[in-house]
Short mmCIF file of C-alpha atoms in Angstrom, two decimals:
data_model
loop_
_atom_site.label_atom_id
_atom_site.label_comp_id
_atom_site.label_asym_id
_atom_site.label_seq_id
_atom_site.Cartn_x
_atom_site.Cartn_y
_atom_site.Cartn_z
CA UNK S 1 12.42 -11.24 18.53
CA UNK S 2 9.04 -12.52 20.13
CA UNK S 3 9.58 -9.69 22.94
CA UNK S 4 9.31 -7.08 20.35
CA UNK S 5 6.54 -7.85 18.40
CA UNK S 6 4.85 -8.52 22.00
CA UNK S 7 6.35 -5.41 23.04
CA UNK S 8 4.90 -3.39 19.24
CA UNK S 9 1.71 -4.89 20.10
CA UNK S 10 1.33 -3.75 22.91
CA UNK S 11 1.96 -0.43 23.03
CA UNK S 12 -0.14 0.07 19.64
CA UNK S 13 -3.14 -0.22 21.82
CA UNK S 14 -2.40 2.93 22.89
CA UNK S 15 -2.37 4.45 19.68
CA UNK S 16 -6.30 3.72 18.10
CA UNK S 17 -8.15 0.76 18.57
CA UNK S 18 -7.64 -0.43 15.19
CA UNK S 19 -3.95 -0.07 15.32
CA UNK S 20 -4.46 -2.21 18.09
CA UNK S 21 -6.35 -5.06 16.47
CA UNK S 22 -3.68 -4.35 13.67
CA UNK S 23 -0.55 -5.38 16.42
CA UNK S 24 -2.61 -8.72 17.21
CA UNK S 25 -3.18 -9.86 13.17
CA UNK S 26 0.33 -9.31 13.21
CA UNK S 27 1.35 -11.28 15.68
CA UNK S 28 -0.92 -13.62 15.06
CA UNK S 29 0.43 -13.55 11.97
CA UNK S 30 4.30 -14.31 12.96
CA UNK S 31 3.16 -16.59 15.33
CA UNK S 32 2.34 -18.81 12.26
CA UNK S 33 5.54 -18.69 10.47
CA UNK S 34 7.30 -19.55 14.15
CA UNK S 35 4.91 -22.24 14.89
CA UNK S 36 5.70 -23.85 10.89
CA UNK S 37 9.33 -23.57 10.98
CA UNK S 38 10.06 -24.82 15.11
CA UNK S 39 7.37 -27.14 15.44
CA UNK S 40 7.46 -30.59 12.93
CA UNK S 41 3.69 -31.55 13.65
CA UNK S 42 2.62 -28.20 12.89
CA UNK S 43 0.32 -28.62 9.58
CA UNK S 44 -2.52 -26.00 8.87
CA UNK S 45 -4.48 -26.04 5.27
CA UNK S 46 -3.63 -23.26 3.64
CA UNK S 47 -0.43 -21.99 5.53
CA UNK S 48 0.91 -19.59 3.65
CA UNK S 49 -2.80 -17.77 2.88
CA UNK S 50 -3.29 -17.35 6.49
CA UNK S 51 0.02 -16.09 7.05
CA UNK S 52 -0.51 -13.64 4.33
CA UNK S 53 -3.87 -12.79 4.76
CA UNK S 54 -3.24 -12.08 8.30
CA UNK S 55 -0.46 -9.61 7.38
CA UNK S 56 -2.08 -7.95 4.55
CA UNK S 57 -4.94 -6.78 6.92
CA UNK S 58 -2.67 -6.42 9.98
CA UNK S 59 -0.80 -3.73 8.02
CA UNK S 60 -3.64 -2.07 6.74
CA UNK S 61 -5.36 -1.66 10.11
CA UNK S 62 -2.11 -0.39 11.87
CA UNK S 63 -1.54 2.01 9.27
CA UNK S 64 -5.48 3.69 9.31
CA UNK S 65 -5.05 3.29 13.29
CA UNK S 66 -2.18 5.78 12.98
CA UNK S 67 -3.73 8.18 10.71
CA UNK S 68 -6.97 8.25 12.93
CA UNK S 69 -4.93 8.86 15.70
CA UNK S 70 -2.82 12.01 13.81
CA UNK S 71 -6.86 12.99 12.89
CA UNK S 72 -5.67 12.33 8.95
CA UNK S 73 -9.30 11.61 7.14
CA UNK S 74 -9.63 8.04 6.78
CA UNK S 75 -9.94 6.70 3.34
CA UNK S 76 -12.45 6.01 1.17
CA UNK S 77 -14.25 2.73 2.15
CA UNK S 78 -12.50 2.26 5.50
CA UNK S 79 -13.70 0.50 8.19
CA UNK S 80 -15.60 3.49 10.77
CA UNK S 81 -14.95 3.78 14.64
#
């Protein structure tokens, strides 16, 4: 399972930037769950916000990544490339 998300991130790069930076919150994101549930010692404050905060914006930047790329307008308060 690690090889694909690798493998997504990866080749969102090639889709917009910010799709890009999208791929790497989300596997930053998965890496965190991994890390909690193979590895005893591993203890961060605030697990489960960093998990989900990294997701929450992962998604959202993959998503506006793709509809830059399609040239869809970008919505309302996004973040400008």
């Amino acid at each position: 399972i690690s090889a694909l998300i690798t493998g997504m991130a990866v080749l969102a790069t090639g889709v917009h930037r910010l799709a890009g930076v999208g791929a790497l919150l989300f596997l930053i994101s998965d890496s965190l769950i991994a890390l909690e549930i193979f590895v005893p010692a591993w203890e961060v404050v605030g697990q489960s916000f960093w998990v989900m905060s990294t997701y929450a914006v992962a998604q959202f930047l993959i998503a506006l990544g793709v509809l830059r790329a399609s040239g869809h307008p970008a919505p309302r308060g996004a973040p400008a490339t």
